[in-house]
Short mmCIF file of C-alpha atoms in Angstrom, two decimals:
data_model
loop_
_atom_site.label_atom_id
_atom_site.label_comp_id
_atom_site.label_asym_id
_atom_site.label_seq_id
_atom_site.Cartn_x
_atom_site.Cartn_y
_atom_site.Cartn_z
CA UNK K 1229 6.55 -35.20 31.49
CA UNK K 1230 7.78 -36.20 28.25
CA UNK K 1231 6.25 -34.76 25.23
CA UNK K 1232 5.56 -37.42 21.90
CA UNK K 1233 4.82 -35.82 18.92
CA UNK K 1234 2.59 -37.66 16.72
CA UNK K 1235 4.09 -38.18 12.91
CA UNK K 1236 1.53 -35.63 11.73
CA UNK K 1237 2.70 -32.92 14.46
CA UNK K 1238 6.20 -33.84 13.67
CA UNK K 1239 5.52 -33.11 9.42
CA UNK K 1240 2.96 -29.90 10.82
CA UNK K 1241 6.07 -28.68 12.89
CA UNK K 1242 8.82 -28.83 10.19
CA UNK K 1243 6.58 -27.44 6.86
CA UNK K 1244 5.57 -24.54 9.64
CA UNK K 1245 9.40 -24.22 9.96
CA UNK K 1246 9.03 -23.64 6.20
CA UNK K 1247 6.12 -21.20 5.74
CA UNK K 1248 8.15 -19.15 8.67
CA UNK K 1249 11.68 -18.65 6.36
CA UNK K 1250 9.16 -18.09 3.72
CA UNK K 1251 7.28 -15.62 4.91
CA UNK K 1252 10.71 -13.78 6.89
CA UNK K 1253 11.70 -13.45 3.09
CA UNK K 1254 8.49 -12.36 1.41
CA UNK K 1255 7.92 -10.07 4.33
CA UNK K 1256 11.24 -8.02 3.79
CA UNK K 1257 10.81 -7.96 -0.21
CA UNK K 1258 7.42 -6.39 0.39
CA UNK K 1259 9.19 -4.00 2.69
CA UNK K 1260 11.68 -2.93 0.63
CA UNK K 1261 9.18 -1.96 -2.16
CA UNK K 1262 6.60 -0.16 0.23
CA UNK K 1263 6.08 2.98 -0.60
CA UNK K 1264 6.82 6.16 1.92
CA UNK K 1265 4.06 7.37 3.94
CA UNK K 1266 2.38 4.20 3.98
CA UNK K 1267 -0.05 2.56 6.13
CA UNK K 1268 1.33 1.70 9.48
CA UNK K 1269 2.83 -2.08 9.02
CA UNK K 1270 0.99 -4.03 11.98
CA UNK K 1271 -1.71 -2.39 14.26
CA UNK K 1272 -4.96 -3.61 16.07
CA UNK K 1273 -6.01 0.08 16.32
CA UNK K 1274 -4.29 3.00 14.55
CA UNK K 1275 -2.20 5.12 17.06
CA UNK K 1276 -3.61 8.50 18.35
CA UNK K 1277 -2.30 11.47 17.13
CA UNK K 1278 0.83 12.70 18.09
CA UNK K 1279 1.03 16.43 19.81
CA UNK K 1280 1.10 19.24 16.92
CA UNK K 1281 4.65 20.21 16.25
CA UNK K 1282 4.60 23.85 15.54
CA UNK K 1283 7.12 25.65 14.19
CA UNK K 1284 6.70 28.39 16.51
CA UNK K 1285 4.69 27.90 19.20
CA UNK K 1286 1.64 30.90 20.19
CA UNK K 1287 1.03 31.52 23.77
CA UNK K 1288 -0.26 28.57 25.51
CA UNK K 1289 0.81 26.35 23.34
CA UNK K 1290 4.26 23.83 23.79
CA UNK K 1291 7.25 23.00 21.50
CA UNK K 1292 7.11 19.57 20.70
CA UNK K 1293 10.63 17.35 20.25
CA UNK K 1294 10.74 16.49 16.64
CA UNK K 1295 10.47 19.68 14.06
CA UNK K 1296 7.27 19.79 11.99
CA UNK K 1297 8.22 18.04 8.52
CA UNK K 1298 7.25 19.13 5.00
CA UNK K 1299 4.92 16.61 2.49
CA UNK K 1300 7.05 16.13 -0.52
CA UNK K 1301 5.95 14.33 -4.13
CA UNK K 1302 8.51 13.95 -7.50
CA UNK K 1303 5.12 14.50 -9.65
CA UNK K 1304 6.48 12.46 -12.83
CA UNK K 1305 5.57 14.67 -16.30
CA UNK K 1306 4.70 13.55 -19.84
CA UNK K 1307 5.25 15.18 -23.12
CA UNK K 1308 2.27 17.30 -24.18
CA UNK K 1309 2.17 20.03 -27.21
CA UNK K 1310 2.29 22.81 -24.84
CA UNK K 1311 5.02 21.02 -22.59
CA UNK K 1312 5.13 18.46 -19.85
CA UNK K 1313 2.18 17.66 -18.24
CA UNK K 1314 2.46 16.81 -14.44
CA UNK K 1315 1.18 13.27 -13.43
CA UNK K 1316 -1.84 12.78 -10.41
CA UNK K 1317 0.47 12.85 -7.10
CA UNK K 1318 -0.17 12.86 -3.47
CA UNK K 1319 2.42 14.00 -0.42
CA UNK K 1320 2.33 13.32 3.25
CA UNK K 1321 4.13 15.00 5.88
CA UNK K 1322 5.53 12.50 8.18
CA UNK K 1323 4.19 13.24 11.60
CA UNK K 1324 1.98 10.75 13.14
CA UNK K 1325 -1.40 11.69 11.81
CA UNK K 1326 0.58 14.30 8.75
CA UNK K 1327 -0.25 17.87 9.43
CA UNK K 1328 -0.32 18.33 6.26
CA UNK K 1329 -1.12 16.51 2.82
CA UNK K 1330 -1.64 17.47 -0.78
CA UNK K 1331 -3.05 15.31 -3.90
CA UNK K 1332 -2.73 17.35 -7.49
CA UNK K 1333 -4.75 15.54 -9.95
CA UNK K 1334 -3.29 14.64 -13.45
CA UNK K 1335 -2.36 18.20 -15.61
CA UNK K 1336 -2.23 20.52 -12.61
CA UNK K 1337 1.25 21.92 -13.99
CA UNK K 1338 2.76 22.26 -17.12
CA UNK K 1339 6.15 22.73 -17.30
CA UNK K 1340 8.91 23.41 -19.89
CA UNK K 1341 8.97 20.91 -22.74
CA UNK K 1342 12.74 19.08 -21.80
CA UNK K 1343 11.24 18.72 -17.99
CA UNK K 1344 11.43 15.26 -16.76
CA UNK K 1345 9.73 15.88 -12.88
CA UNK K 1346 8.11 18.59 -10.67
CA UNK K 1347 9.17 18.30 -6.77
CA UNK K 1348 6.33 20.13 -4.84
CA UNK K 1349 7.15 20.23 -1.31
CA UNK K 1350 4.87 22.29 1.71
CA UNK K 1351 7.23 23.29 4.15
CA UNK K 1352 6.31 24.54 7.65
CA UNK K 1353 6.87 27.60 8.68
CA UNK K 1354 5.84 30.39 11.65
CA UNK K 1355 3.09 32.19 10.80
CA UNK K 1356 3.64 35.48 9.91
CA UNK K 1357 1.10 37.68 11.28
CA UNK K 1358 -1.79 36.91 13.50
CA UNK K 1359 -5.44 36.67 12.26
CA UNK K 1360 -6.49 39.65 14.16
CA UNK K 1361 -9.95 40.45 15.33
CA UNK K 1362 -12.31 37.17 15.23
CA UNK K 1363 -9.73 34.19 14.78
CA UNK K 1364 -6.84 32.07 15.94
CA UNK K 1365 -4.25 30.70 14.05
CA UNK K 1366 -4.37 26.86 15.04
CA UNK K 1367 -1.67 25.43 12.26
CA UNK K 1368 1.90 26.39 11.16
CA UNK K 1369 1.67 27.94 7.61
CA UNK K 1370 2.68 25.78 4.79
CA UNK K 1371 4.55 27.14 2.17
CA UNK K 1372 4.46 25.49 -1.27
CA UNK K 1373 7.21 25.17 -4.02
CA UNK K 1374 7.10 23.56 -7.37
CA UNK K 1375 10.17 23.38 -8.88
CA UNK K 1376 11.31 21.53 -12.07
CA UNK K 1377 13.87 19.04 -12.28
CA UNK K 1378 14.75 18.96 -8.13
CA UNK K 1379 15.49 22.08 -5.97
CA UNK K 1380 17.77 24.39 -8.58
CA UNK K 1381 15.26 24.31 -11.29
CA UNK K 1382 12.56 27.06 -12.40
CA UNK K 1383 9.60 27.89 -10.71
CA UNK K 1384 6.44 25.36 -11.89
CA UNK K 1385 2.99 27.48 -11.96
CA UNK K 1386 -0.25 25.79 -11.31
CA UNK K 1387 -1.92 25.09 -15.07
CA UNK K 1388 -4.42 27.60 -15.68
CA UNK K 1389 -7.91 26.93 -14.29
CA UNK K 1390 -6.07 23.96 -11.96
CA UNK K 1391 -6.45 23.30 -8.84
CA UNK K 1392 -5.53 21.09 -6.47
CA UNK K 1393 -6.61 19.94 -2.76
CA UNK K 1394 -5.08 20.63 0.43
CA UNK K 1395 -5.61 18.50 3.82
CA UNK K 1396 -4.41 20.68 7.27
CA UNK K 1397 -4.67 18.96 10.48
CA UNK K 1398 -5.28 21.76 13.00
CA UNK K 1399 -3.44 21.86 16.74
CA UNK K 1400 -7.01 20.09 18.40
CA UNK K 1401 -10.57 18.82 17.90
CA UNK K 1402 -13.16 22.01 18.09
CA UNK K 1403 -16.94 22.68 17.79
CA UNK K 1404 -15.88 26.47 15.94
CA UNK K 1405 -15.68 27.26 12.51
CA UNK K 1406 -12.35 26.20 11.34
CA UNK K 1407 -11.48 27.97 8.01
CA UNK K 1408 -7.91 27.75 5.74
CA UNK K 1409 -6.68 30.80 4.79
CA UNK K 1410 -4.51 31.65 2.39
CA UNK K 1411 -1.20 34.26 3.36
CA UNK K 1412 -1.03 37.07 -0.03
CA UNK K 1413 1.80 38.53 1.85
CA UNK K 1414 -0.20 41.07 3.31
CA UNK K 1415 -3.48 39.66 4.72
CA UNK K 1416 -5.40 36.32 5.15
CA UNK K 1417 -7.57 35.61 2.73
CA UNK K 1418 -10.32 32.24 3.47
CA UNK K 1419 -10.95 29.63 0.98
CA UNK K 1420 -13.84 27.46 1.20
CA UNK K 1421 -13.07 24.74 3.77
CA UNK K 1422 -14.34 21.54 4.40
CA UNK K 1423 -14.16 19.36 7.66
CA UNK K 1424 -12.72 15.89 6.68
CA UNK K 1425 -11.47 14.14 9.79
CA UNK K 1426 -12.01 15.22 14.12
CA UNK K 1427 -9.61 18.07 13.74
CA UNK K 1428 -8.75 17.90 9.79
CA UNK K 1429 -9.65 20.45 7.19
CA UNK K 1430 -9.90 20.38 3.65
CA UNK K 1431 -9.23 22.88 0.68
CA UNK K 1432 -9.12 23.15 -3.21
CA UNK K 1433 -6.40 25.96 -3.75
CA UNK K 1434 -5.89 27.58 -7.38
CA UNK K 1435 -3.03 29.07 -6.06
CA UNK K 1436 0.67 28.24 -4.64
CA UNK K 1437 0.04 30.92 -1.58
CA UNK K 1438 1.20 29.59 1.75
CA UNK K 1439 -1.57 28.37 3.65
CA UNK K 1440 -2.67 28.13 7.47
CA UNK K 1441 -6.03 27.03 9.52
CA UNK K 1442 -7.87 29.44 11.31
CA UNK K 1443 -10.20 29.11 14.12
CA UNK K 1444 -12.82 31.34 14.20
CA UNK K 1445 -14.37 32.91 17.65
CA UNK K 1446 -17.51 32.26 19.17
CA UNK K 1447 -20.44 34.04 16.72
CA UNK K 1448 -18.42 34.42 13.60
CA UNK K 1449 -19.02 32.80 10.77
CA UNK K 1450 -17.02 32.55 7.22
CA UNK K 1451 -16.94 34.67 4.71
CA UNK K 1452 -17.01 31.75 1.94
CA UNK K 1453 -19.87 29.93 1.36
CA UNK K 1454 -20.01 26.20 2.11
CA UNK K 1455 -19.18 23.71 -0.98
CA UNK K 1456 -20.93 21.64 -2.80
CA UNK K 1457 -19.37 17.87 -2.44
CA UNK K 1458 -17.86 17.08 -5.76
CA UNK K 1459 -15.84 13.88 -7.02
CA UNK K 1460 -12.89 16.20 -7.42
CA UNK K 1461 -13.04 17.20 -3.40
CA UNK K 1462 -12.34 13.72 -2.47
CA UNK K 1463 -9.75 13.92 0.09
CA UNK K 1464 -5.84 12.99 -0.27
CA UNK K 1465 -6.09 8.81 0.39
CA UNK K 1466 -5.52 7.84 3.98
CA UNK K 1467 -7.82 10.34 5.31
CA UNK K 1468 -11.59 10.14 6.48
CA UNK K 1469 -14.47 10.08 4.11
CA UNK K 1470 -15.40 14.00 3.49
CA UNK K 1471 -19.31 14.13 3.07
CA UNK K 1472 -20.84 13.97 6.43
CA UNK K 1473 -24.02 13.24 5.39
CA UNK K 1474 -23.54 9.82 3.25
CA UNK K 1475 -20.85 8.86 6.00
CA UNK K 1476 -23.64 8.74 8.81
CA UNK K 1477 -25.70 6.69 6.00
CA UNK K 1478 -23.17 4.81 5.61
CA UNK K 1479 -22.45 3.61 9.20
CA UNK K 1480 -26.27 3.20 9.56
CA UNK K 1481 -26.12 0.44 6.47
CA UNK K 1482 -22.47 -0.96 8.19
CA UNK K 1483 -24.18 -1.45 11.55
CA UNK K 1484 -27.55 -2.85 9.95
CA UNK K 1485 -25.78 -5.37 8.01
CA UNK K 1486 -23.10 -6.56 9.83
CA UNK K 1487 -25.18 -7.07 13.48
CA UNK K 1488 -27.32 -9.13 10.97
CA UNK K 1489 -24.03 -11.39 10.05
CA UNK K 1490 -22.89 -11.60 12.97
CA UNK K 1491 -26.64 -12.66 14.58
CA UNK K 1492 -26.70 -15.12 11.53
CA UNK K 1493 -23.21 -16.12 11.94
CA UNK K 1494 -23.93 -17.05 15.96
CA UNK K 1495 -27.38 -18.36 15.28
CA UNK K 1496 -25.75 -20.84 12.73
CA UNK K 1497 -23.57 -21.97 15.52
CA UNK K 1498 -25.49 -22.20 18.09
CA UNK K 1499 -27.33 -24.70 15.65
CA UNK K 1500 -24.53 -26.96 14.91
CA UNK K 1501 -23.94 -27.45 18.94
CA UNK K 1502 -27.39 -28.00 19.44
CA UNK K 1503 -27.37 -30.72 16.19
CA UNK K 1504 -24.47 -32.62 18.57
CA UNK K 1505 -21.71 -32.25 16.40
CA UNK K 1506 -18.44 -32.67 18.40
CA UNK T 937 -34.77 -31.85 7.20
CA UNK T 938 -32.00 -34.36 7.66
CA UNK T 939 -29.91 -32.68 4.93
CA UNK T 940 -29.85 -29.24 6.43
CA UNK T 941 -29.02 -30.90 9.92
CA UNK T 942 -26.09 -32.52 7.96
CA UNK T 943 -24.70 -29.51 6.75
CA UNK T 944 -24.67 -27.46 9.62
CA UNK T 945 -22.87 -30.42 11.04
CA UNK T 946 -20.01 -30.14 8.85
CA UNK T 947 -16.86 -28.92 9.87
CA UNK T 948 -17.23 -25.96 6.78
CA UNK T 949 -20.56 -24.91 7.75
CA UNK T 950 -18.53 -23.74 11.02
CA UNK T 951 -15.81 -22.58 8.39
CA UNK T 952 -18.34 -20.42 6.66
CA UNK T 953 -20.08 -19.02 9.65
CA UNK T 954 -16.44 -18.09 11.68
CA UNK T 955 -16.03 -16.27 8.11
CA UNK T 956 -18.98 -14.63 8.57
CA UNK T 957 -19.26 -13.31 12.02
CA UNK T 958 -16.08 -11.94 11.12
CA UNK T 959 -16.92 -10.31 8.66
CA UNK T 960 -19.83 -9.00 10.33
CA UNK T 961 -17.67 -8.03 13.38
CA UNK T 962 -15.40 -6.31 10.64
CA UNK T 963 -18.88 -4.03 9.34
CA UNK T 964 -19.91 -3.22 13.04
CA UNK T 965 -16.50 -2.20 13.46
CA UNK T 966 -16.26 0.45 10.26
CA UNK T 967 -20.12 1.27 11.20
CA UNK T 968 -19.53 2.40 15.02
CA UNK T 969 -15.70 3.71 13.69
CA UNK T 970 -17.34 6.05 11.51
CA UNK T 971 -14.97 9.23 10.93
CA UNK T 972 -12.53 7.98 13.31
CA UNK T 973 -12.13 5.05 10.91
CA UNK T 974 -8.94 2.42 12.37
CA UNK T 975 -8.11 5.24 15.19
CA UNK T 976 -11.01 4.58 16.89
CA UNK T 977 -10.32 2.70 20.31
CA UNK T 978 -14.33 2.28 21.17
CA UNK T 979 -15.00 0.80 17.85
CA UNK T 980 -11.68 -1.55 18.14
CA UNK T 981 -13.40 -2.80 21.69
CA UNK T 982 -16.30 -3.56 20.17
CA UNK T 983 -14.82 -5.65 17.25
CA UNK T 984 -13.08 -7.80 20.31
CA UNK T 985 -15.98 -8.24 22.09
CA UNK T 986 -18.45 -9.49 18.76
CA UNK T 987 -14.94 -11.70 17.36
CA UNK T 988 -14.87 -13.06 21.51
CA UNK T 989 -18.39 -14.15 21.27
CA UNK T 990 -18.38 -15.60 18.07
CA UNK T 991 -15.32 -17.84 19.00
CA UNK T 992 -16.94 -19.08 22.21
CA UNK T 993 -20.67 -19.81 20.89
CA UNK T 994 -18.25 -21.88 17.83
CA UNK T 995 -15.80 -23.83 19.98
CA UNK T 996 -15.80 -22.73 23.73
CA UNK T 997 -13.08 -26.06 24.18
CA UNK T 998 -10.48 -24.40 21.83
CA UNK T 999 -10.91 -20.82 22.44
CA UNK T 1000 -10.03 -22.17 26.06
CA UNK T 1001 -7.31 -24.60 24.98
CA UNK T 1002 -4.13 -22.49 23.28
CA UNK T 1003 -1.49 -25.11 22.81
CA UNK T 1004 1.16 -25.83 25.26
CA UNK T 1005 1.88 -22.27 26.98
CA UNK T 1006 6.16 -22.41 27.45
CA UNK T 1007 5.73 -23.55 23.20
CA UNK T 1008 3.70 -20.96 22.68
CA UNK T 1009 5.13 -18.16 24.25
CA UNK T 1010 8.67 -19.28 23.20
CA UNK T 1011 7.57 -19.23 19.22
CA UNK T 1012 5.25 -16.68 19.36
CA UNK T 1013 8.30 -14.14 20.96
CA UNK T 1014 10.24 -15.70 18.23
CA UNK T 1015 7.52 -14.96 15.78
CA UNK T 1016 6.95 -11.38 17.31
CA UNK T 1017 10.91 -10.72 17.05
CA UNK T 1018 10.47 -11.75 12.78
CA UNK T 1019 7.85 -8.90 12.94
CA UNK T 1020 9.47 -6.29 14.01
CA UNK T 1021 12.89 -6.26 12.72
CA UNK T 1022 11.37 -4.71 9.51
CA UNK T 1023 9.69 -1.79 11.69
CA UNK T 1024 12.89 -1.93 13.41
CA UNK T 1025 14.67 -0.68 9.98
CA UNK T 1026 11.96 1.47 9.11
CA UNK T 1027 11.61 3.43 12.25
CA UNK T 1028 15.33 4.10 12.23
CA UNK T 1029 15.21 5.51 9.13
CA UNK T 1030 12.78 8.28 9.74
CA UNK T 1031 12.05 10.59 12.03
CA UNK T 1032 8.96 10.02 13.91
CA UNK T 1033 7.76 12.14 17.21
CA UNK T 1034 6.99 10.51 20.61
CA UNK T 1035 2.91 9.76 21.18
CA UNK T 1036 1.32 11.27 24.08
CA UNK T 1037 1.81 8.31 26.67
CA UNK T 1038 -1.46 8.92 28.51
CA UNK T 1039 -3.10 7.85 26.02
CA UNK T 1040 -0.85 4.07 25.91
CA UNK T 1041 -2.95 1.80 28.95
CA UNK T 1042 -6.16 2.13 27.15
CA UNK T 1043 -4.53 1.88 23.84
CA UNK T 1044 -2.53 -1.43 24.62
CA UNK T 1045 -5.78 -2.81 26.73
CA UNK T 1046 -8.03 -2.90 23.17
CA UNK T 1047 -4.62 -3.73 21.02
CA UNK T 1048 -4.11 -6.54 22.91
CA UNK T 1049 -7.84 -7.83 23.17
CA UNK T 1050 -8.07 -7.43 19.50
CA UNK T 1051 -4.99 -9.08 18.20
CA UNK T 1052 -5.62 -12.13 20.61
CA UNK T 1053 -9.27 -12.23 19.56
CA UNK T 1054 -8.38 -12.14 15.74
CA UNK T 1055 -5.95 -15.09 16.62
CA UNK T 1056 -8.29 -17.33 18.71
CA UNK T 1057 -10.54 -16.81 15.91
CA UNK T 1058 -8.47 -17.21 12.81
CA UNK T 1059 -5.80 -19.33 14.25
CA UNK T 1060 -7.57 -21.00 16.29
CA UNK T 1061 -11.26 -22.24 15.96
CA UNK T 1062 -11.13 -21.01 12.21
CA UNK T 1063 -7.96 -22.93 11.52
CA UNK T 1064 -9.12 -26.65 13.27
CA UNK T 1065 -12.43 -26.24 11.75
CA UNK T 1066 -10.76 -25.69 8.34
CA UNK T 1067 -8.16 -28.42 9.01
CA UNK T 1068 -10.41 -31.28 10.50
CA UNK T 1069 -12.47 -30.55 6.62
CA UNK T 1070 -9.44 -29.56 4.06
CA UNK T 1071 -6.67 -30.21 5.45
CA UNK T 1072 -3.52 -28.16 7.04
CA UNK T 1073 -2.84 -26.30 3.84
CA UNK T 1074 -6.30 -25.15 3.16
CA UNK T 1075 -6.30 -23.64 6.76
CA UNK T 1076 -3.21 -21.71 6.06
CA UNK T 1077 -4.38 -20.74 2.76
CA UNK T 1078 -8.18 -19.49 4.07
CA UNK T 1079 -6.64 -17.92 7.27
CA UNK T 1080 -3.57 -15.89 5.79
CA UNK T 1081 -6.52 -14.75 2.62
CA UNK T 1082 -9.02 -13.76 5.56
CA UNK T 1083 -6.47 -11.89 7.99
CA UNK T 1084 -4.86 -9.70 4.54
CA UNK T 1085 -8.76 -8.95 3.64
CA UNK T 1086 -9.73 -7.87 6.79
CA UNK T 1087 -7.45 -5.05 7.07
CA UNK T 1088 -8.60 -3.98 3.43
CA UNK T 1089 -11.35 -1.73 4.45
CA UNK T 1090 -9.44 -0.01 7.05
CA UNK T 1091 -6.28 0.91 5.43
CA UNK T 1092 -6.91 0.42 1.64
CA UNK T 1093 -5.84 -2.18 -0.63
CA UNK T 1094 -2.27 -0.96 -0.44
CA UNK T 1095 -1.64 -2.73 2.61
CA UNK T 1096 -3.24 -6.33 1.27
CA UNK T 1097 0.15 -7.52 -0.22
CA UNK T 1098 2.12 -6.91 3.50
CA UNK T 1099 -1.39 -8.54 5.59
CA UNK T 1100 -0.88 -11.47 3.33
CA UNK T 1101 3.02 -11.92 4.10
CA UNK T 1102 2.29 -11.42 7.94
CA UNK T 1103 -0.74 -13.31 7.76
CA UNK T 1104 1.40 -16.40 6.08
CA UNK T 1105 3.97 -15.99 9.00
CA UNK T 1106 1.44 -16.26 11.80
CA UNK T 1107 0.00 -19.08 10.15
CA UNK T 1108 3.74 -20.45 10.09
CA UNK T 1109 4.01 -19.85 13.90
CA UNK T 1110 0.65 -21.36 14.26
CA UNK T 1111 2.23 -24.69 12.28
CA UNK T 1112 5.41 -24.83 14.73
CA UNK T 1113 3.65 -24.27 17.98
CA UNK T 1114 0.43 -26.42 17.18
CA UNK T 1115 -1.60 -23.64 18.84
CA UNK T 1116 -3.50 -20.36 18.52
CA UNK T 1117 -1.23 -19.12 21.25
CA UNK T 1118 1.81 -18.60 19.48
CA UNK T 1119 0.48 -16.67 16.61
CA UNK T 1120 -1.82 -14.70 19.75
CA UNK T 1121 1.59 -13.87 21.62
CA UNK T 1122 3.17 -12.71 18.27
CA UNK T 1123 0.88 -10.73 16.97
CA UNK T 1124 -0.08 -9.20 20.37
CA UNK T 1125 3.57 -8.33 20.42
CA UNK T 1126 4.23 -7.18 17.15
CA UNK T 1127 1.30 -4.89 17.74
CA UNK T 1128 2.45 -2.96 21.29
CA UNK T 1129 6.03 -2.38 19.62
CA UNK T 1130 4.15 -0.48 16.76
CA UNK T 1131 3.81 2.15 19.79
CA UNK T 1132 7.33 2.76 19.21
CA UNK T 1133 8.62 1.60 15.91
CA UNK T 1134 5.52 3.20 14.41
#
């Protein structure tokens, strides 16, 4: 069979020939300006999480291949009259649904007057005690650093009365309590915890303690109270919407009006092929 | 009378109603998603099966009718290979872990139904409707806008500029192969290999 292209075709094939080069070079440009931690590049449906990688496994659980990896942000500063004031900032660890993520809103450190960046990192670590009586650890602890200028400079403290959020994905899904706790060096201490994703937890610490999730048994409930939702809560981007109550309203309002789109959509073409135009 | 029967006749009041079931298909999607948001496989199934049945009730003749298969799978693998060299680079430059492969079959299954879905749709019914009323450049144009948009709600605007670049190279393979096969094969591809160059 011999194929003959048609004049049009031919003209179709070659500017496609075009757009294709075009888009090869406009598609590694964007590329190379993407920044880290982004969205994956081409998916139908997002991947599934990948198995928690602890540090050091507790009984019953496995070691997984790759090490756990810290979220990092460079949080650029500006000159203010009582020193450099830190820029908003988020961090993502790089595991396959991050196990750990951090956003610190604009001001949330102040730092010596000649300082040009803060680097806060949370690095994994092993826990270093177990709850005790009425919880399980179910996350590595996360140990923060702020330091000025890269990894030889000065300590950074949070600004005082800052704060800023913490997202911990915990080892699986559960229907218990799941609180984050903060290590003092001595003891765990909960901070009011919200659930913002199937098996992630949110936090607003004042402090640089190292952190951790902990499960709670059967019957016992938190000694924090729950929060109310406020603008400032709003989860690091890339995770789930965080107030449970609007989201359901909100998937209510999704389903209503796009079954009514789609039912207009296929009504309006069932029309046209009933109308006889082919 | 007569005027509303002449509209719906046109080639863009198809156009406008393909744009609109998928966007629809798009809201049902987020709505049954829910917290799960793009991870969700159900809600992914779903999308298919609305973006499936809009396609047929437009044009049943060229959601059946692909292009000329050896053309299309031939440009379409070429396509697929332009897509992934960049995840190729990125993947070897960090250090992701390996996914838990039980969960792959089902995974791949809704993948694939929704990337060749999206392409019968966008690439295919969307694009002749568009191109029998505007012409070939309009198609490209409407298609590459619509495919960049419609990942928008389920990764954030950062991704729009990168949907727009692949979205202009599918419509390129959908120019050489002179079918919604090609751009089907490609992206189907393009997709799976995000299981490992993720």
């Amino acid at each position: 069979m011999t194929a003959v292209l048609t004049g049009g075709a031919f003209r179709s094939r070659r500017r496609g020939w075009v757009v294709l080069v075009a888009a090869l070079l406009a598609l590694g440009a964007t590329v190379a300006v993407r920044p880290p931690h982004a969205p994956p590049l081409y998916d139908g449906i997002g991947f599934p999480d990948e198995p928690y990688r602890w540090v050091t496994p507790p009984p019953g659980e496995s070691k997984a291949a790759a090490a756990a990896t810290p979220a990092r942000a460079t949080i650029q500063v500006t000159p203010g009259s009582s020193g450099a004031v830190s820029q908003a900032s988020r961090g993502f660890s790089s595991e396959q649904g991050p196990q750990v993520a951090f956003s610190v809103a604009e001001g949330a450190f102040v730092a010596p007057a000649k300082t040009t960046s803060i680097d806060l990192v949370a690095t994994p670590k092993a826990a270093p005690k177990a709850y005790g009586d009425g919880g399980t650890i179910v996350s590595n602890l996360y140990e923060f650093s702020a330091l000025a200028d890269g990894k030889d400079g000065a300590e950074v403290p949070l600004a005082p009365g800052a704060a800023f959020i913490v997202n911990l994905r915990a080892v699986r899904q559960t229907d218990q309590t799941v609180v984050l706790c903060t290590w003092d060096g001595t003891a765990w201490n909960q901070v009011v915890t919200r659930q913002v994703g199937t098996e992630i937890y949110a936090a607003q610490l004042s402090t640089l303690d190292p952190i951790a999730l902990v499960r709670l048994d059967q019957g016992v409930r938190a000694t924090v109270a729950a929060p109310e939702p406020t603008a400032d809560a709003a989860a690091p981007a890339g995770d789930p919407a965080s107030d449970p109550a609007s989201g359901t309203s909100n998937r209510t309002l999704l389903l209503t009006v796009g079954g009514i789109v789609v039912l207009l959509a296929g009504a309006l073409l069932v029309l046209r092929r009933r109308t006889g135009d082919e | 009378m007569t005027l509303v029967l002449d509209a719906v006749r046109a080639p863009r009041a198809r156009a406008v109603a393909l744009v609109a079931g998928l966007a629809g298909a798009l809201a049902v999607r987020l709505g049954v998603a829910g917290d799960a948001g793009v991870r969700s496989v159900r809600a992914g199934a779903v999308f298919a099966v609305l973006l499936l049945a809009v396609v047929v009730l437009a044009d049943r003749a060229e959601a059946l009718r692909p292009g000329p298969w050896r053309r299309q799978v031939a440009l379409g693998g070429l396509g697929a290979l332009m897509l992934c060299v960049v995840p190729l680079v990125v993947h070897l430059t960090t250090d992701g872990g390996a996914l838990p492969a039980r969960d792959f079959p089902l995974w791949a299954l809704v993948v694939t139904g929704v990337a060749v879905t999206e392409e019968m749709l966008l690439r295919g019914v969307l694009w002749t409707a568009l191109d029998r009323w505007a012409g070939e450049w309009v198609a490209l144009g409407v298609t590459t806008v619509a495919f960049g948009l419609l990942h928008v709600p389920l990764y954030g605007w950062s991704v729009l500029v990168l949907d727009l670049v692949v979205g202009l190279l599918l419509g390129g393979v959908r120019m050489v192969s002179g079918g919604w096969g090609g751009p089907a094969v490609a992206h189907t591809l393009a997709d799976l290999a995000g299981w490992w160059l993720r």
